[in-house]
């Protein structure tokens, strides 16, 4: 429980810090540094731990950061962490951390897109037109966070 609490804390801090970085982010895209910690929780402690870390991080970052973003981040955290856990189990734990990260990032972005589609009163065709861009961005972000998670997991396992 202590280790999971530390992972939740670290993921929350990373999420809040990443939101505060003064870098231009087209379409509100960000790397998703907190997802590195979700991947660590998944590989080291299993699917339940990963879902717990992702959901608690989304909730706490929403409370301490930007509460309106909770509408987008919480469902995406649930879906992405569950999808990574299911893929990890279904592959017999043979899918790489990078593969899990890319799949989680795609699930995360598509979930947020679906939330925007159903919640916001925008032109729905323009919302769905963002899908290819968000998928490409998710693949790139998933590769980077997957590499970071792989490095961190290797050093934590020692």
mmCIF file with all atom_site columns, C-alpha atoms in Angstrom:
data_model
loop_
_atom_site.group_PDB
_atom_site.id
_atom_site.type_symbol
_atom_site.label_atom_id
_atom_site.label_alt_id
_atom_site.label_comp_id
_atom_site.label_asym_id
_atom_site.label_entity_id
_atom_site.label_seq_id
_atom_site.pdbx_PDB_ins_code
_atom_site.Cartn_x
_atom_site.Cartn_y
_atom_site.Cartn_z
_atom_site.occupancy
_atom_site.B_iso_or_equiv
_atom_site.pdbx_formal_charge
_atom_site.auth_seq_id
_atom_site.auth_comp_id
_atom_site.auth_asym_id
_atom_site.auth_atom_id
_atom_site.pdbx_PDB_model_num
ATOM 1   C CA . UNK A 1 1   ? 0.000   0.000   0.000   1.00 0.00 ? 1   UNK A CA 1
ATOM 2   C CA . UNK A 1 2   ? 2.875   2.362   0.769   1.00 0.00 ? 2   UNK A CA 1
ATOM 3   C CA . UNK A 1 3   ? 4.493   1.731   -2.616  1.00 0.00 ? 3   UNK A CA 1
ATOM 4   C CA . UNK A 1 4   ? 1.232   2.311   -4.458  1.00 0.00 ? 4   UNK A CA 1
ATOM 5   C CA . UNK A 1 5   ? 0.693   5.514   -2.480  1.00 0.00 ? 5   UNK A CA 1
ATOM 6   C CA . UNK A 1 6   ? 4.134   6.692   -3.525  1.00 0.00 ? 6   UNK A CA 1
ATOM 7   C CA . UNK A 1 7   ? 3.365   5.854   -7.159  1.00 0.00 ? 7   UNK A CA 1
ATOM 8   C CA . UNK A 1 8   ? 0.062   7.766   -6.974  1.00 0.00 ? 8   UNK A CA 1
ATOM 9   C CA . UNK A 1 9   ? 1.859   10.750  -5.438  1.00 0.00 ? 9   UNK A CA 1
ATOM 10  C CA . UNK A 1 10  ? 4.598   10.725  -8.047  1.00 0.00 ? 10  UNK A CA 1
ATOM 11  C CA . UNK A 1 11  ? 2.129   10.362  -10.919 1.00 0.00 ? 11  UNK A CA 1
ATOM 12  C CA . UNK A 1 12  ? 0.027   13.227  -9.534  1.00 0.00 ? 12  UNK A CA 1
ATOM 13  C CA . UNK A 1 13  ? 3.025   15.531  -9.208  1.00 0.00 ? 13  UNK A CA 1
ATOM 14  C CA . UNK A 1 14  ? 4.196   14.681  -12.734 1.00 0.00 ? 14  UNK A CA 1
ATOM 15  C CA . UNK A 1 15  ? 0.733   15.338  -14.123 1.00 0.00 ? 15  UNK A CA 1
ATOM 16  C CA . UNK A 1 16  ? 0.385   18.706  -12.392 1.00 0.00 ? 16  UNK A CA 1
ATOM 17  C CA . UNK A 1 17  ? 3.920   19.754  -13.346 1.00 0.00 ? 17  UNK A CA 1
ATOM 18  C CA . UNK A 1 18  ? 3.404   18.787  -16.961 1.00 0.00 ? 18  UNK A CA 1
ATOM 19  C CA . UNK A 1 19  ? 0.246   20.912  -17.078 1.00 0.00 ? 19  UNK A CA 1
ATOM 20  C CA . UNK A 1 20  ? 2.226   23.872  -15.722 1.00 0.00 ? 20  UNK A CA 1
ATOM 21  C CA . UNK A 1 21  ? 5.065   23.702  -18.254 1.00 0.00 ? 21  UNK A CA 1
ATOM 22  C CA . UNK A 1 22  ? 5.133   26.857  -20.374 1.00 0.00 ? 22  UNK A CA 1
ATOM 23  C CA . UNK A 1 23  ? 5.486   25.058  -23.688 1.00 0.00 ? 23  UNK A CA 1
ATOM 24  C CA . UNK A 1 24  ? 3.101   25.463  -26.610 1.00 0.00 ? 24  UNK A CA 1
ATOM 25  C CA . UNK A 1 25  ? 0.802   22.461  -26.936 1.00 0.00 ? 25  UNK A CA 1
ATOM 26  C CA . UNK A 1 26  ? -1.268  22.317  -30.101 1.00 0.00 ? 26  UNK A CA 1
ATOM 27  C CA . UNK A 1 27  ? -4.702  20.789  -29.480 1.00 0.00 ? 27  UNK A CA 1
ATOM 28  C CA . UNK A 1 28  ? -3.880  20.580  -25.751 1.00 0.00 ? 28  UNK A CA 1
ATOM 29  C CA . UNK A 1 29  ? -1.583  17.643  -26.468 1.00 0.00 ? 29  UNK A CA 1
ATOM 30  C CA . UNK A 1 30  ? 0.925   16.643  -23.842 1.00 0.00 ? 30  UNK A CA 1
ATOM 31  C CA . UNK A 1 31  ? 3.396   13.819  -23.447 1.00 0.00 ? 31  UNK A CA 1
ATOM 32  C CA . UNK A 1 32  ? 1.687   12.161  -20.502 1.00 0.00 ? 32  UNK A CA 1
ATOM 33  C CA . UNK A 1 33  ? 4.617   11.766  -18.136 1.00 0.00 ? 33  UNK A CA 1
ATOM 34  C CA . UNK A 1 34  ? 2.344   10.394  -15.416 1.00 0.00 ? 34  UNK A CA 1
ATOM 35  C CA . UNK A 1 35  ? 1.636   7.411   -17.650 1.00 0.00 ? 35  UNK A CA 1
ATOM 36  C CA . UNK A 1 36  ? 5.224   6.283   -17.089 1.00 0.00 ? 36  UNK A CA 1
ATOM 37  C CA . UNK A 1 37  ? 4.239   5.658   -13.472 1.00 0.00 ? 37  UNK A CA 1
ATOM 38  C CA . UNK A 1 38  ? 1.060   3.827   -14.509 1.00 0.00 ? 38  UNK A CA 1
ATOM 39  C CA . UNK A 1 39  ? 3.202   1.523   -16.651 1.00 0.00 ? 39  UNK A CA 1
ATOM 40  C CA . UNK A 1 40  ? 5.571   0.913   -13.737 1.00 0.00 ? 40  UNK A CA 1
ATOM 41  C CA . UNK A 1 41  ? 2.576   0.001   -11.559 1.00 0.00 ? 41  UNK A CA 1
ATOM 42  C CA . UNK A 1 42  ? 1.239   -2.335  -14.263 1.00 0.00 ? 42  UNK A CA 1
ATOM 43  C CA . UNK A 1 43  ? 4.486   -4.228  -14.776 1.00 0.00 ? 43  UNK A CA 1
ATOM 44  C CA . UNK A 1 44  ? 5.508   -4.394  -11.129 1.00 0.00 ? 44  UNK A CA 1
ATOM 45  C CA . UNK A 1 45  ? 2.136   -4.793  -9.378  1.00 0.00 ? 45  UNK A CA 1
ATOM 46  C CA . UNK A 1 46  ? -0.491  -5.761  -11.977 1.00 0.00 ? 46  UNK A CA 1
ATOM 47  C CA . UNK A 1 47  ? -3.609  -4.393  -13.617 1.00 0.00 ? 47  UNK A CA 1
ATOM 48  C CA . UNK A 1 48  ? -5.470  -3.454  -10.437 1.00 0.00 ? 48  UNK A CA 1
ATOM 49  C CA . UNK A 1 49  ? -2.543  -1.362  -9.263  1.00 0.00 ? 49  UNK A CA 1
ATOM 50  C CA . UNK A 1 50  ? -2.215  0.354   -12.636 1.00 0.00 ? 50  UNK A CA 1
ATOM 51  C CA . UNK A 1 51  ? -5.920  1.242   -12.726 1.00 0.00 ? 51  UNK A CA 1
ATOM 52  C CA . UNK A 1 52  ? -5.748  2.495   -9.149  1.00 0.00 ? 52  UNK A CA 1
ATOM 53  C CA . UNK A 1 53  ? -2.680  4.649   -9.835  1.00 0.00 ? 53  UNK A CA 1
ATOM 54  C CA . UNK A 1 54  ? -4.154  6.081   -13.050 1.00 0.00 ? 54  UNK A CA 1
ATOM 55  C CA . UNK A 1 55  ? -7.562  6.840   -11.534 1.00 0.00 ? 55  UNK A CA 1
ATOM 56  C CA . UNK A 1 56  ? -6.228  8.324   -8.319  1.00 0.00 ? 56  UNK A CA 1
ATOM 57  C CA . UNK A 1 57  ? -3.756  10.429  -10.285 1.00 0.00 ? 57  UNK A CA 1
ATOM 58  C CA . UNK A 1 58  ? -6.513  11.740  -12.563 1.00 0.00 ? 58  UNK A CA 1
ATOM 59  C CA . UNK A 1 59  ? -8.726  12.511  -9.588  1.00 0.00 ? 59  UNK A CA 1
ATOM 60  C CA . UNK A 1 60  ? -6.016  14.227  -7.529  1.00 0.00 ? 60  UNK A CA 1
ATOM 61  C CA . UNK A 1 61  ? -4.568  16.143  -10.488 1.00 0.00 ? 61  UNK A CA 1
ATOM 62  C CA . UNK A 1 62  ? -8.088  17.306  -11.304 1.00 0.00 ? 62  UNK A CA 1
ATOM 63  C CA . UNK A 1 63  ? -8.698  18.474  -7.752  1.00 0.00 ? 63  UNK A CA 1
ATOM 64  C CA . UNK A 1 64  ? -5.316  20.173  -7.318  1.00 0.00 ? 64  UNK A CA 1
ATOM 65  C CA . UNK A 1 65  ? -4.859  21.247  -10.917 1.00 0.00 ? 65  UNK A CA 1
ATOM 66  C CA . UNK A 1 66  ? -7.659  21.840  -13.382 1.00 0.00 ? 66  UNK A CA 1
ATOM 67  C CA . UNK A 1 67  ? -10.975 20.482  -12.110 1.00 0.00 ? 67  UNK A CA 1
ATOM 68  C CA . UNK A 1 68  ? -12.845 20.855  -15.446 1.00 0.00 ? 68  UNK A CA 1
ATOM 69  C CA . UNK A 1 69  ? -10.257 18.612  -17.118 1.00 0.00 ? 69  UNK A CA 1
ATOM 70  C CA . UNK A 1 70  ? -11.356 15.808  -14.807 1.00 0.00 ? 70  UNK A CA 1
ATOM 71  C CA . UNK A 1 71  ? -14.256 15.205  -17.205 1.00 0.00 ? 71  UNK A CA 1
ATOM 72  C CA . UNK A 1 72  ? -11.717 14.176  -19.837 1.00 0.00 ? 72  UNK A CA 1
ATOM 73  C CA . UNK A 1 73  ? -8.876  12.705  -17.802 1.00 0.00 ? 73  UNK A CA 1
ATOM 74  C CA . UNK A 1 74  ? -10.736 10.335  -15.486 1.00 0.00 ? 74  UNK A CA 1
ATOM 75  C CA . UNK A 1 75  ? -12.554 8.264   -18.157 1.00 0.00 ? 75  UNK A CA 1
ATOM 76  C CA . UNK A 1 76  ? -9.386  8.233   -20.257 1.00 0.00 ? 76  UNK A CA 1
ATOM 77  C CA . UNK A 1 77  ? -7.348  7.030   -17.267 1.00 0.00 ? 77  UNK A CA 1
ATOM 78  C CA . UNK A 1 78  ? -9.797  4.186   -16.638 1.00 0.00 ? 78  UNK A CA 1
ATOM 79  C CA . UNK A 1 79  ? -9.952  3.064   -20.264 1.00 0.00 ? 79  UNK A CA 1
ATOM 80  C CA . UNK A 1 80  ? -6.233  3.379   -21.021 1.00 0.00 ? 80  UNK A CA 1
ATOM 81  C CA . UNK A 1 81  ? -5.035  1.612   -17.868 1.00 0.00 ? 81  UNK A CA 1
ATOM 82  C CA . UNK A 1 82  ? -7.625  -1.160  -18.267 1.00 0.00 ? 82  UNK A CA 1
ATOM 83  C CA . UNK A 1 83  ? -6.735  -1.629  -21.930 1.00 0.00 ? 83  UNK A CA 1
ATOM 84  C CA . UNK A 1 84  ? -3.035  -1.888  -21.112 1.00 0.00 ? 84  UNK A CA 1
ATOM 85  C CA . UNK A 1 85  ? -3.784  -4.373  -18.335 1.00 0.00 ? 85  UNK A CA 1
ATOM 86  C CA . UNK A 1 86  ? -5.978  -6.499  -20.575 1.00 0.00 ? 86  UNK A CA 1
ATOM 87  C CA . UNK A 1 87  ? -3.378  -6.492  -23.363 1.00 0.00 ? 87  UNK A CA 1
ATOM 88  C CA . UNK A 1 88  ? -0.653  -7.340  -20.866 1.00 0.00 ? 88  UNK A CA 1
ATOM 89  C CA . UNK A 1 89  ? -2.661  -10.328 -19.599 1.00 0.00 ? 89  UNK A CA 1
ATOM 90  C CA . UNK A 1 90  ? -3.868  -11.426 -23.058 1.00 0.00 ? 90  UNK A CA 1
ATOM 91  C CA . UNK A 1 91  ? -0.342  -11.413 -24.474 1.00 0.00 ? 91  UNK A CA 1
ATOM 92  C CA . UNK A 1 92  ? 0.878   -13.647 -21.685 1.00 0.00 ? 92  UNK A CA 1
ATOM 93  C CA . UNK A 1 93  ? 2.947   -10.696 -20.499 1.00 0.00 ? 93  UNK A CA 1
ATOM 94  C CA . UNK A 1 94  ? 4.932   -10.819 -23.737 1.00 0.00 ? 94  UNK A CA 1
ATOM 95  C CA . UNK A 1 95  ? 3.894   -7.439  -25.151 1.00 0.00 ? 95  UNK A CA 1
ATOM 96  C CA . UNK A 1 96  ? 6.662   -4.936  -24.503 1.00 0.00 ? 96  UNK A CA 1
ATOM 97  C CA . UNK A 1 97  ? 6.278   -1.958  -22.232 1.00 0.00 ? 97  UNK A CA 1
ATOM 98  C CA . UNK A 1 98  ? 6.571   0.234   -25.316 1.00 0.00 ? 98  UNK A CA 1
ATOM 99  C CA . UNK A 1 99  ? 3.737   -1.659  -27.038 1.00 0.00 ? 99  UNK A CA 1
ATOM 100 C CA . UNK A 1 100 ? 1.610   -1.346  -23.919 1.00 0.00 ? 100 UNK A CA 1
ATOM 101 C CA . UNK A 1 101 ? 2.402   2.348   -23.692 1.00 0.00 ? 101 UNK A CA 1
ATOM 102 C CA . UNK A 1 102 ? 1.439   3.036   -27.316 1.00 0.00 ? 102 UNK A CA 1
ATOM 103 C CA . UNK A 1 103 ? -1.821  1.107   -26.944 1.00 0.00 ? 103 UNK A CA 1
ATOM 104 C CA . UNK A 1 104 ? -2.627  2.941   -23.714 1.00 0.00 ? 104 UNK A CA 1
ATOM 105 C CA . UNK A 1 105 ? -1.880  6.324   -25.278 1.00 0.00 ? 105 UNK A CA 1
ATOM 106 C CA . UNK A 1 106 ? -4.136  5.580   -28.258 1.00 0.00 ? 106 UNK A CA 1
ATOM 107 C CA . UNK A 1 107 ? -6.912  4.390   -25.942 1.00 0.00 ? 107 UNK A CA 1
ATOM 108 C CA . UNK A 1 108 ? -6.443  7.512   -23.817 1.00 0.00 ? 108 UNK A CA 1
ATOM 109 C CA . UNK A 1 109 ? -6.699  9.937   -26.748 1.00 0.00 ? 109 UNK A CA 1
ATOM 110 C CA . UNK A 1 110 ? -9.630  8.137   -28.356 1.00 0.00 ? 110 UNK A CA 1
ATOM 111 C CA . UNK A 1 111 ? -11.502 8.091   -25.039 1.00 0.00 ? 111 UNK A CA 1
ATOM 112 C CA . UNK A 1 112 ? -10.982 11.811  -24.637 1.00 0.00 ? 112 UNK A CA 1
ATOM 113 C CA . UNK A 1 113 ? -12.188 12.317  -28.198 1.00 0.00 ? 113 UNK A CA 1
ATOM 114 C CA . UNK A 1 114 ? -15.346 10.321  -27.467 1.00 0.00 ? 114 UNK A CA 1
ATOM 115 C CA . UNK A 1 115 ? -15.940 12.333  -24.299 1.00 0.00 ? 115 UNK A CA 1
ATOM 116 C CA . UNK A 1 116 ? -15.621 15.544  -26.344 1.00 0.00 ? 116 UNK A CA 1
ATOM 117 C CA . UNK A 1 117 ? -17.941 14.094  -28.973 1.00 0.00 ? 117 UNK A CA 1
ATOM 118 C CA . UNK A 1 118 ? -20.702 13.330  -26.464 1.00 0.00 ? 118 UNK A CA 1
ATOM 119 C CA . UNK A 1 119 ? -20.220 16.069  -23.852 1.00 0.00 ? 119 UNK A CA 1
ATOM 120 C CA . UNK A 1 120 ? -19.270 19.201  -25.751 1.00 0.00 ? 120 UNK A CA 1
ATOM 121 C CA . UNK A 1 121 ? -21.713 20.978  -27.977 1.00 0.00 ? 121 UNK A CA 1
ATOM 122 C CA . UNK A 1 122 ? -19.255 21.360  -30.815 1.00 0.00 ? 122 UNK A CA 1
ATOM 123 C CA . UNK A 1 123 ? -19.619 20.357  -34.416 1.00 0.00 ? 123 UNK A CA 1
ATOM 124 C CA . UNK A 1 124 ? -19.312 16.603  -34.058 1.00 0.00 ? 124 UNK A CA 1
ATOM 125 C CA . UNK A 1 125 ? -17.771 16.035  -37.480 1.00 0.00 ? 125 UNK A CA 1
ATOM 126 C CA . UNK A 1 126 ? -14.975 18.485  -36.636 1.00 0.00 ? 126 UNK A CA 1
ATOM 127 C CA . UNK A 1 127 ? -14.359 16.664  -33.353 1.00 0.00 ? 127 UNK A CA 1
ATOM 128 C CA . UNK A 1 128 ? -14.030 13.329  -35.139 1.00 0.00 ? 128 UNK A CA 1
ATOM 129 C CA . UNK A 1 129 ? -11.776 14.889  -37.784 1.00 0.00 ? 129 UNK A CA 1
ATOM 130 C CA . UNK A 1 130 ? -9.172  15.168  -35.032 1.00 0.00 ? 130 UNK A CA 1
ATOM 131 C CA . UNK A 1 131 ? -8.951  11.379  -34.661 1.00 0.00 ? 131 UNK A CA 1
ATOM 132 C CA . UNK A 1 132 ? -6.043  10.799  -37.099 1.00 0.00 ? 132 UNK A CA 1
ATOM 133 C CA . UNK A 1 133 ? -4.009  13.607  -35.527 1.00 0.00 ? 133 UNK A CA 1
ATOM 134 C CA . UNK A 1 134 ? -4.696  12.339  -32.014 1.00 0.00 ? 134 UNK A CA 1
ATOM 135 C CA . UNK A 1 135 ? -3.788  8.767   -32.958 1.00 0.00 ? 135 UNK A CA 1
ATOM 136 C CA . UNK A 1 136 ? -0.467  9.874   -34.478 1.00 0.00 ? 136 UNK A CA 1
ATOM 137 C CA . UNK A 1 137 ? 0.264   12.034  -31.435 1.00 0.00 ? 137 UNK A CA 1
ATOM 138 C CA . UNK A 1 138 ? -0.611  9.094   -29.166 1.00 0.00 ? 138 UNK A CA 1
ATOM 139 C CA . UNK A 1 139 ? 1.790   6.789   -30.989 1.00 0.00 ? 139 UNK A CA 1
ATOM 140 C CA . UNK A 1 140 ? 4.614   9.319   -30.632 1.00 0.00 ? 140 UNK A CA 1
ATOM 141 C CA . UNK A 1 141 ? 3.849   10.021  -26.967 1.00 0.00 ? 141 UNK A CA 1
ATOM 142 C CA . UNK A 1 142 ? 3.417   6.306   -26.261 1.00 0.00 ? 142 UNK A CA 1
ATOM 143 C CA . UNK A 1 143 ? 6.842   5.556   -27.725 1.00 0.00 ? 143 UNK A CA 1
ATOM 144 C CA . UNK A 1 144 ? 8.532   8.193   -25.588 1.00 0.00 ? 144 UNK A CA 1
ATOM 145 C CA . UNK A 1 145 ? 6.735   7.311   -22.347 1.00 0.00 ? 145 UNK A CA 1
ATOM 146 C CA . UNK A 1 146 ? 7.213   3.607   -23.059 1.00 0.00 ? 146 UNK A CA 1
ATOM 147 C CA . UNK A 1 147 ? 10.956  4.073   -23.425 1.00 0.00 ? 147 UNK A CA 1
ATOM 148 C CA . UNK A 1 148 ? 11.045  6.065   -20.199 1.00 0.00 ? 148 UNK A CA 1
ATOM 149 C CA . UNK A 1 149 ? 9.013   3.413   -18.369 1.00 0.00 ? 149 UNK A CA 1
ATOM 150 C CA . UNK A 1 150 ? 11.210  0.604   -19.697 1.00 0.00 ? 150 UNK A CA 1
ATOM 151 C CA . UNK A 1 151 ? 14.293  2.417   -18.409 1.00 0.00 ? 151 UNK A CA 1
ATOM 152 C CA . UNK A 1 152 ? 12.709  3.078   -15.018 1.00 0.00 ? 152 UNK A CA 1
ATOM 153 C CA . UNK A 1 153 ? 11.421  -0.500  -14.616 1.00 0.00 ? 153 UNK A CA 1
ATOM 154 C CA . UNK A 1 154 ? 14.840  -1.938  -15.423 1.00 0.00 ? 154 UNK A CA 1
ATOM 155 C CA . UNK A 1 155 ? 16.478  0.214   -12.762 1.00 0.00 ? 155 UNK A CA 1
ATOM 156 C CA . UNK A 1 156 ? 13.789  -0.412  -10.158 1.00 0.00 ? 156 UNK A CA 1
ATOM 157 C CA . UNK A 1 157 ? 14.021  -4.176  -10.665 1.00 0.00 ? 157 UNK A CA 1
ATOM 158 C CA . UNK A 1 158 ? 17.656  -4.227  -9.570  1.00 0.00 ? 158 UNK A CA 1
#
